[in-house]
Amino acid sequence: MPDDAAFSLPLACPTALPGDAAGRVLGWQPNPASGAYAALDLGTNNCRLLLGTPTYGSGPAGFRVIDSFSRIVRLGEGLGATGRLSEQAMDRALSALRSCARKLERRPVRAMQAVATEACRRAENGPAFLARVEAETGLRLRIISAREEAELAMESCAPLLEAGDRRALLFDIGGGSTEIAWIRILPGGRVPELIGTISVPVGVVTLSERCGPSCFTEAGFHAVVDEVADKLRGFDAVHCIGQEIRAGGVRLMGTSGTVTTLAGVAMALPRYRRLLVDGQVLESCVADQALGDLFALGRAGLAAHPCVGPERVDFVLPGCAVYAAIRQVWPVPRLTVADRGLREGILLRLMRLDRAAQRRPGRGFWPGCG
C-alpha cells in the first residue's frame, strides 16, 4: 500500500471553459470548497463513475453516494485476438466518458481519481487511446497496475471484515482478468496488509470471446474451471493458503458481477437490489446451488432472469466458471459478497488521505497540475 506522501491525484486541468465550438467536453477543475469526491473506472467491459461525500460516525469512515453512472462499453472486445482496442470499442468508451465528464461539470468535486485497468494495460494502443480521451473529454485516466487494483478493492471491502478474521482471500472477476488478493488483517481497525496478489489473464469478456458457447455445455464449463484452477495453484503453494484455511479465520470475499448475481439468485430476489446483496454472507453450498440454477437456465432463461438480463447473458457462465475454480482450489465454507470494488476503494482512499493531509500543518492535499 503506498504511503500518504507517495499517493498522487492526477487531476485534469482544462485551459478553457467547458465545451467548445466542436462540442467537446473540456473537463473539470477541482473545487476545494466541495465536500464531494469522484472515482472513475474504465474497465474491459464497463465504464463506471461514482460520486460520494464522506460520512463519519463511531465506526469506520464511509461515504454517501450522491451520483453514479455505469455503462457496458465492451472496451476489450476483440483485444485477445488483435492485441489492440478496436475503433468501435474506443468510440463506445468515449461516448460513455463524455457522459461522465458532463456529470462532473454539473457536480463540483473536491478531488477525483480516474483509472483504466486490464484492457488498457494489455492493448498496444491503450496509451494512445487515453491521450485521445484526454484531448476530447478533458479526463486524464491513469493505467493502474494489477496490484494497485487489488489494493483498492481491498480498501473498499475492509469494512466487511469481522472480529476473528485473521486473513482474507479477496477475488475480483473482471472483464479481462481476475485479481486475487491474499490479505493479512491488522488490529485496531487499520487498513489491512496485502501479502500477495495474482492477476490471472482470464475474465468474463476474454472467456466469452474465446469459449463462451462451450460454457453452456457441461464439458466446456468444466474445462474452463480446470484451466483457471491450474493457474491458481501456484499462488496457493507460495502462500500456503490452503493450510491457513484449514487453520480457520480465513474469509473468502468476492467483488464482481458474477458473485453479486449468485447472491441475487440464492436470495431469490425478484429484481437485483444492492442494499440487500452487499455484505451478504452465503454458505458455499448455497452459492453452489445458485450456480447450478444459473447453468440450468440456458441462454434464454438467463436473458429473462431479473438478476442477469440480455446485456450480461454471455458473461455470466464464464464468470461462474472462474468462481467455481476459486472454490475448487480454496474450499472456504462461506462467501462474503461485496457489491463494491475499485471505485469505492478510490473514494475511501481519497477521503482518508484528505483527512490525513488536513491534520498535517503546512502540507497541502492538492498536487500541482501538469
mmCIF file with all atom_site columns, N, CA and C in Angstrom, residues 257-282 286 290 293-294 297 301-302 304-309 312 337 339:
data_model
loop_
_atom_site.group_PDB
_atom_site.id
_atom_site.type_symbol
_atom_site.label_atom_id
_atom_site.label_alt_id
_atom_site.label_comp_id
_atom_site.label_asym_id
_atom_site.label_entity_id
_atom_site.label_seq_id
_atom_site.pdbx_PDB_ins_code
_atom_site.Cartn_x
_atom_site.Cartn_y
_atom_site.Cartn_z
_atom_site.occupancy
_atom_site.B_iso_or_equiv
_atom_site.pdbx_formal_charge
_atom_site.auth_seq_id
_atom_site.auth_comp_id
_atom_site.auth_asym_id
_atom_site.auth_atom_id
_atom_site.pdbx_PDB_model_num
ATOM 1   N N  . GLY A 1 257 ? -19.605 -8.749  -10.737 1.00 0.00 ? 257 GLY A N  1
ATOM 2   C CA . GLY A 1 257 ? -20.964 -9.040  -11.159 1.00 0.00 ? 257 GLY A CA 1
ATOM 3   C C  . GLY A 1 257 ? -21.308 -10.501 -11.021 1.00 0.00 ? 257 GLY A C  1
ATOM 4   N N  . THR A 1 258 ? -20.305 -11.365 -11.126 1.00 0.00 ? 258 THR A N  1
ATOM 5   C CA . THR A 1 258 ? -20.569 -12.799 -11.000 1.00 0.00 ? 258 THR A CA 1
ATOM 6   C C  . THR A 1 258 ? -21.091 -13.144 -9.619  1.00 0.00 ? 258 THR A C  1
ATOM 7   N N  . VAL A 1 259 ? -20.394 -12.701 -8.576  1.00 0.00 ? 259 VAL A N  1
ATOM 8   C CA . VAL A 1 259 ? -20.804 -13.110 -7.228  1.00 0.00 ? 259 VAL A CA 1
ATOM 9   C C  . VAL A 1 259 ? -22.061 -12.380 -6.782  1.00 0.00 ? 259 VAL A C  1
ATOM 10  N N  . THR A 1 260 ? -22.247 -11.137 -7.223  1.00 0.00 ? 260 THR A N  1
ATOM 11  C CA . THR A 1 260 ? -23.488 -10.453 -6.846  1.00 0.00 ? 260 THR A CA 1
ATOM 12  C C  . THR A 1 260 ? -24.684 -11.105 -7.533  1.00 0.00 ? 260 THR A C  1
ATOM 13  N N  . THR A 1 261 ? -24.481 -11.604 -8.745  1.00 0.00 ? 261 THR A N  1
ATOM 14  C CA . THR A 1 261 ? -25.553 -12.343 -9.427  1.00 0.00 ? 261 THR A CA 1
ATOM 15  C C  . THR A 1 261 ? -25.857 -13.644 -8.688  1.00 0.00 ? 261 THR A C  1
ATOM 16  N N  . LEU A 1 262 ? -24.818 -14.359 -8.277  1.00 0.00 ? 262 LEU A N  1
ATOM 17  C CA . LEU A 1 262 ? -25.030 -15.581 -7.499  1.00 0.00 ? 262 LEU A CA 1
ATOM 18  C C  . LEU A 1 262 ? -25.835 -15.288 -6.241  1.00 0.00 ? 262 LEU A C  1
ATOM 19  N N  . ALA A 1 263 ? -25.508 -14.172 -5.583  1.00 0.00 ? 263 ALA A N  1
ATOM 20  C CA . ALA A 1 263 ? -26.234 -13.812 -4.362  1.00 0.00 ? 263 ALA A CA 1
ATOM 21  C C  . ALA A 1 263 ? -27.693 -13.493 -4.674  1.00 0.00 ? 263 ALA A C  1
ATOM 22  N N  . GLY A 1 264 ? -27.928 -12.730 -5.744  1.00 0.00 ? 264 GLY A N  1
ATOM 23  C CA . GLY A 1 264 ? -29.296 -12.392 -6.110  1.00 0.00 ? 264 GLY A CA 1
ATOM 24  C C  . GLY A 1 264 ? -30.132 -13.622 -6.394  1.00 0.00 ? 264 GLY A C  1
ATOM 25  N N  . VAL A 1 265 ? -29.537 -14.611 -7.056  1.00 0.00 ? 265 VAL A N  1
ATOM 26  C CA . VAL A 1 265 ? -30.245 -15.863 -7.353  1.00 0.00 ? 265 VAL A CA 1
ATOM 27  C C  . VAL A 1 265 ? -30.461 -16.659 -6.076  1.00 0.00 ? 265 VAL A C  1
ATOM 28  N N  . ALA A 1 266 ? -29.416 -16.749 -5.245  1.00 0.00 ? 266 ALA A N  1
ATOM 29  C CA . ALA A 1 266 ? -29.534 -17.516 -3.998  1.00 0.00 ? 266 ALA A CA 1
ATOM 30  C C  . ALA A 1 266 ? -30.609 -16.934 -3.086  1.00 0.00 ? 266 ALA A C  1
ATOM 31  N N  . MET A 1 267 ? -30.757 -15.607 -3.118  1.00 0.00 ? 267 MET A N  1
ATOM 32  C CA . MET A 1 267 ? -31.739 -14.937 -2.262  1.00 0.00 ? 267 MET A CA 1
ATOM 33  C C  . MET A 1 267 ? -33.114 -14.841 -2.920  1.00 0.00 ? 267 MET A C  1
ATOM 34  N N  . ALA A 1 268 ? -33.220 -15.353 -4.152  1.00 0.00 ? 268 ALA A N  1
ATOM 35  C CA . ALA A 1 268 ? -34.492 -15.343 -4.897  1.00 0.00 ? 268 ALA A CA 1
ATOM 36  C C  . ALA A 1 268 ? -35.068 -13.933 -5.005  1.00 0.00 ? 268 ALA A C  1
ATOM 37  N N  . LEU A 1 269 ? -34.208 -12.967 -5.315  1.00 0.00 ? 269 LEU A N  1
ATOM 38  C CA . LEU A 1 269 ? -34.669 -11.584 -5.434  1.00 0.00 ? 269 LEU A CA 1
ATOM 39  C C  . LEU A 1 269 ? -35.489 -11.415 -6.716  1.00 0.00 ? 269 LEU A C  1
ATOM 40  N N  . PRO A 1 270 ? -36.639 -10.766 -6.628  1.00 0.00 ? 270 PRO A N  1
ATOM 41  C CA . PRO A 1 270 ? -37.422 -10.517 -7.844  1.00 0.00 ? 270 PRO A CA 1
ATOM 42  C C  . PRO A 1 270 ? -36.746 -9.528  -8.774  1.00 0.00 ? 270 PRO A C  1
ATOM 43  N N  . ARG A 1 271 ? -35.876 -8.695  -8.241  1.00 0.00 ? 271 ARG A N  1
ATOM 44  C CA . ARG A 1 271 ? -35.004 -7.829  -9.014  1.00 0.00 ? 271 ARG A CA 1
ATOM 45  C C  . ARG A 1 271 ? -33.780 -7.539  -8.151  1.00 0.00 ? 271 ARG A C  1
ATOM 46  N N  . TYR A 1 272 ? -32.679 -7.228  -8.815  1.00 0.00 ? 272 TYR A N  1
ATOM 47  C CA . TYR A 1 272 ? -31.445 -7.031  -8.068  1.00 0.00 ? 272 TYR A CA 1
ATOM 48  C C  . TYR A 1 272 ? -31.534 -5.775  -7.212  1.00 0.00 ? 272 TYR A C  1
ATOM 49  N N  . ARG A 1 273 ? -31.113 -5.901  -5.948  1.00 0.00 ? 273 ARG A N  1
ATOM 50  C CA . ARG A 1 273 ? -31.077 -4.755  -5.034  1.00 0.00 ? 273 ARG A CA 1
ATOM 51  C C  . ARG A 1 273 ? -29.761 -4.760  -4.286  1.00 0.00 ? 273 ARG A C  1
ATOM 52  N N  . ARG A 1 274 ? -28.954 -3.738  -4.556  1.00 0.00 ? 274 ARG A N  1
ATOM 53  C CA . ARG A 1 274 ? -27.612 -3.686  -3.989  1.00 0.00 ? 274 ARG A CA 1
ATOM 54  C C  . ARG A 1 274 ? -27.626 -3.721  -2.463  1.00 0.00 ? 274 ARG A C  1
ATOM 55  N N  . LEU A 1 275 ? -28.542 -2.974  -1.838  1.00 0.00 ? 275 LEU A N  1
ATOM 56  C CA . LEU A 1 275 ? -28.557 -2.880  -0.380  1.00 0.00 ? 275 LEU A CA 1
ATOM 57  C C  . LEU A 1 275 ? -28.800 -4.236  0.273   1.00 0.00 ? 275 LEU A C  1
ATOM 58  N N  . LEU A 1 276 ? -29.510 -5.129  -0.410  1.00 0.00 ? 276 LEU A N  1
ATOM 59  C CA . LEU A 1 276 ? -29.750 -6.457  0.148   1.00 0.00 ? 276 LEU A CA 1
ATOM 60  C C  . LEU A 1 276 ? -28.568 -7.400  -0.085  1.00 0.00 ? 276 LEU A C  1
ATOM 61  N N  . VAL A 1 277 ? -27.811 -7.142  -1.143  1.00 0.00 ? 277 VAL A N  1
ATOM 62  C CA . VAL A 1 277 ? -26.745 -8.073  -1.545  1.00 0.00 ? 277 VAL A CA 1
ATOM 63  C C  . VAL A 1 277 ? -25.404 -7.719  -0.916  1.00 0.00 ? 277 VAL A C  1
ATOM 64  N N  . ASP A 1 278 ? -25.052 -6.442  -0.896  1.00 0.00 ? 278 ASP A N  1
ATOM 65  C CA . ASP A 1 278 ? -23.739 -6.035  -0.403  1.00 0.00 ? 278 ASP A CA 1
ATOM 66  C C  . ASP A 1 278 ? -23.547 -6.440  1.053   1.00 0.00 ? 278 ASP A C  1
ATOM 67  N N  . GLY A 1 279 ? -22.502 -7.222  1.311   1.00 0.00 ? 279 GLY A N  1
ATOM 68  C CA . GLY A 1 279 ? -22.217 -7.702  2.658   1.00 0.00 ? 279 GLY A CA 1
ATOM 69  C C  . GLY A 1 279 ? -22.893 -9.007  3.015   1.00 0.00 ? 279 GLY A C  1
ATOM 70  N N  . GLN A 1 280 ? -23.710 -9.542  2.115   1.00 0.00 ? 280 GLN A N  1
ATOM 71  C CA . GLN A 1 280 ? -24.391 -10.806 2.383   1.00 0.00 ? 280 GLN A CA 1
ATOM 72  C C  . GLN A 1 280 ? -23.366 -11.937 2.501   1.00 0.00 ? 280 GLN A C  1
ATOM 73  N N  . VAL A 1 281 ? -23.539 -12.790 3.489   1.00 0.00 ? 281 VAL A N  1
ATOM 74  C CA . VAL A 1 281 ? -22.672 -13.959 3.659   1.00 0.00 ? 281 VAL A CA 1
ATOM 75  C C  . VAL A 1 281 ? -23.461 -15.194 3.258   1.00 0.00 ? 281 VAL A C  1
ATOM 76  N N  . LEU A 1 282 ? -22.965 -15.900 2.243   1.00 0.00 ? 282 LEU A N  1
ATOM 77  C CA . LEU A 1 282 ? -23.625 -17.106 1.742   1.00 0.00 ? 282 LEU A CA 1
ATOM 78  C C  . LEU A 1 282 ? -22.843 -18.338 2.162   1.00 0.00 ? 282 LEU A C  1
ATOM 79  N N  . VAL A 1 286 ? -24.879 -22.980 -0.685  1.00 0.00 ? 286 VAL A N  1
ATOM 80  C CA . VAL A 1 286 ? -25.978 -22.174 -1.234  1.00 0.00 ? 286 VAL A CA 1
ATOM 81  C C  . VAL A 1 286 ? -25.519 -21.470 -2.508  1.00 0.00 ? 286 VAL A C  1
ATOM 82  N N  . ALA A 1 290 ? -26.917 -21.926 -6.379  1.00 0.00 ? 290 ALA A N  1
ATOM 83  C CA . ALA A 1 290 ? -27.278 -20.812 -7.262  1.00 0.00 ? 290 ALA A CA 1
ATOM 84  C C  . ALA A 1 290 ? -26.548 -20.920 -8.594  1.00 0.00 ? 290 ALA A C  1
ATOM 85  N N  . ASP A 1 293 ? -28.294 -23.449 -10.603 1.00 0.00 ? 293 ASP A N  1
ATOM 86  C CA . ASP A 1 293 ? -29.566 -22.921 -11.117 1.00 0.00 ? 293 ASP A CA 1
ATOM 87  C C  . ASP A 1 293 ? -29.331 -22.047 -12.352 1.00 0.00 ? 293 ASP A C  1
ATOM 88  N N  . LEU A 1 294 ? -28.288 -21.224 -12.304 1.00 0.00 ? 294 LEU A N  1
ATOM 89  C CA . LEU A 1 294 ? -27.982 -20.379 -13.455 1.00 0.00 ? 294 LEU A CA 1
ATOM 90  C C  . LEU A 1 294 ? -27.600 -21.221 -14.667 1.00 0.00 ? 294 LEU A C  1
ATOM 91  N N  . LEU A 1 297 ? -30.529 -22.713 -16.541 1.00 0.00 ? 297 LEU A N  1
ATOM 92  C CA . LEU A 1 297 ? -31.451 -21.812 -17.241 1.00 0.00 ? 297 LEU A CA 1
ATOM 93  C C  . LEU A 1 297 ? -31.217 -21.760 -18.742 1.00 0.00 ? 297 LEU A C  1
ATOM 94  N N  . GLY A 1 301 ? -33.153 -18.442 -20.669 1.00 0.00 ? 301 GLY A N  1
ATOM 95  C CA . GLY A 1 301 ? -33.521 -18.258 -19.272 1.00 0.00 ? 301 GLY A CA 1
ATOM 96  C C  . GLY A 1 301 ? -32.669 -17.203 -18.586 1.00 0.00 ? 301 GLY A C  1
ATOM 97  N N  . LEU A 1 302 ? -31.390 -17.164 -18.907 1.00 0.00 ? 302 LEU A N  1
ATOM 98  C CA . LEU A 1 302 ? -30.514 -16.149 -18.323 1.00 0.00 ? 302 LEU A CA 1
ATOM 99  C C  . LEU A 1 302 ? -30.907 -14.750 -18.802 1.00 0.00 ? 302 LEU A C  1
ATOM 100 N N  . ALA A 1 304 ? -33.759 -13.713 -19.573 1.00 0.00 ? 304 ALA A N  1
ATOM 101 C CA . ALA A 1 304 ? -35.027 -13.307 -18.957 1.00 0.00 ? 304 ALA A CA 1
ATOM 102 C C  . ALA A 1 304 ? -34.924 -13.133 -17.451 1.00 0.00 ? 304 ALA A C  1
ATOM 103 N N  . HIS A 1 305 ? -33.838 -13.592 -16.834 1.00 0.00 ? 305 HIS A N  1
ATOM 104 C CA . HIS A 1 305 ? -33.734 -13.556 -15.381 1.00 0.00 ? 305 HIS A CA 1
ATOM 105 C C  . HIS A 1 305 ? -33.539 -12.117 -14.904 1.00 0.00 ? 305 HIS A C  1
ATOM 106 N N  . PRO A 1 306 ? -34.259 -11.679 -13.863 1.00 0.00 ? 306 PRO A N  1
ATOM 107 C CA . PRO A 1 306 ? -34.157 -10.274 -13.419 1.00 0.00 ? 306 PRO A CA 1
ATOM 108 C C  . PRO A 1 306 ? -32.796 -9.895  -12.863 1.00 0.00 ? 306 PRO A C  1
ATOM 109 N N  . CYS A 1 307 ? -31.993 -10.864 -12.430 1.00 0.00 ? 307 CYS A N  1
ATOM 110 C CA . CYS A 1 307 ? -30.656 -10.560 -11.913 1.00 0.00 ? 307 CYS A CA 1
ATOM 111 C C  . CYS A 1 307 ? -29.568 -10.718 -12.972 1.00 0.00 ? 307 CYS A C  1
ATOM 112 N N  . VAL A 1 308 ? -29.956 -11.018 -14.212 1.00 0.00 ? 308 VAL A N  1
ATOM 113 C CA . VAL A 1 308 ? -28.981 -11.169 -15.299 1.00 0.00 ? 308 VAL A CA 1
ATOM 114 C C  . VAL A 1 308 ? -29.335 -10.199 -16.424 1.00 0.00 ? 308 VAL A C  1
ATOM 115 N N  . GLY A 1 309 ? -30.276 -10.575 -17.282 1.00 0.00 ? 309 GLY A N  1
ATOM 116 C CA . GLY A 1 309 ? -30.702 -9.702  -18.365 1.00 0.00 ? 309 GLY A CA 1
ATOM 117 C C  . GLY A 1 309 ? -29.929 -9.939  -19.648 1.00 0.00 ? 309 GLY A C  1
ATOM 118 N N  . ARG A 1 312 ? -26.008 -9.107  -20.210 1.00 0.00 ? 312 ARG A N  1
ATOM 119 C CA . ARG A 1 312 ? -24.972 -9.850  -19.483 1.00 0.00 ? 312 ARG A CA 1
ATOM 120 C C  . ARG A 1 312 ? -25.040 -11.355 -19.715 1.00 0.00 ? 312 ARG A C  1
ATOM 121 N N  . VAL A 1 337 ? -20.198 -11.580 0.004   1.00 0.00 ? 337 VAL A N  1
ATOM 122 C CA . VAL A 1 337 ? -20.470 -10.945 -1.283  1.00 0.00 ? 337 VAL A CA 1
ATOM 123 C C  . VAL A 1 337 ? -20.353 -9.427  -1.121  1.00 0.00 ? 337 VAL A C  1
ATOM 124 N N  . ASP A 1 339 ? -20.804 -5.901  -3.126  1.00 0.00 ? 339 ASP A N  1
ATOM 125 C CA . ASP A 1 339 ? -21.163 -5.076  -4.276  1.00 0.00 ? 339 ASP A CA 1
ATOM 126 C C  . ASP A 1 339 ? -20.450 -3.737  -4.124  1.00 0.00 ? 339 ASP A C  1
#
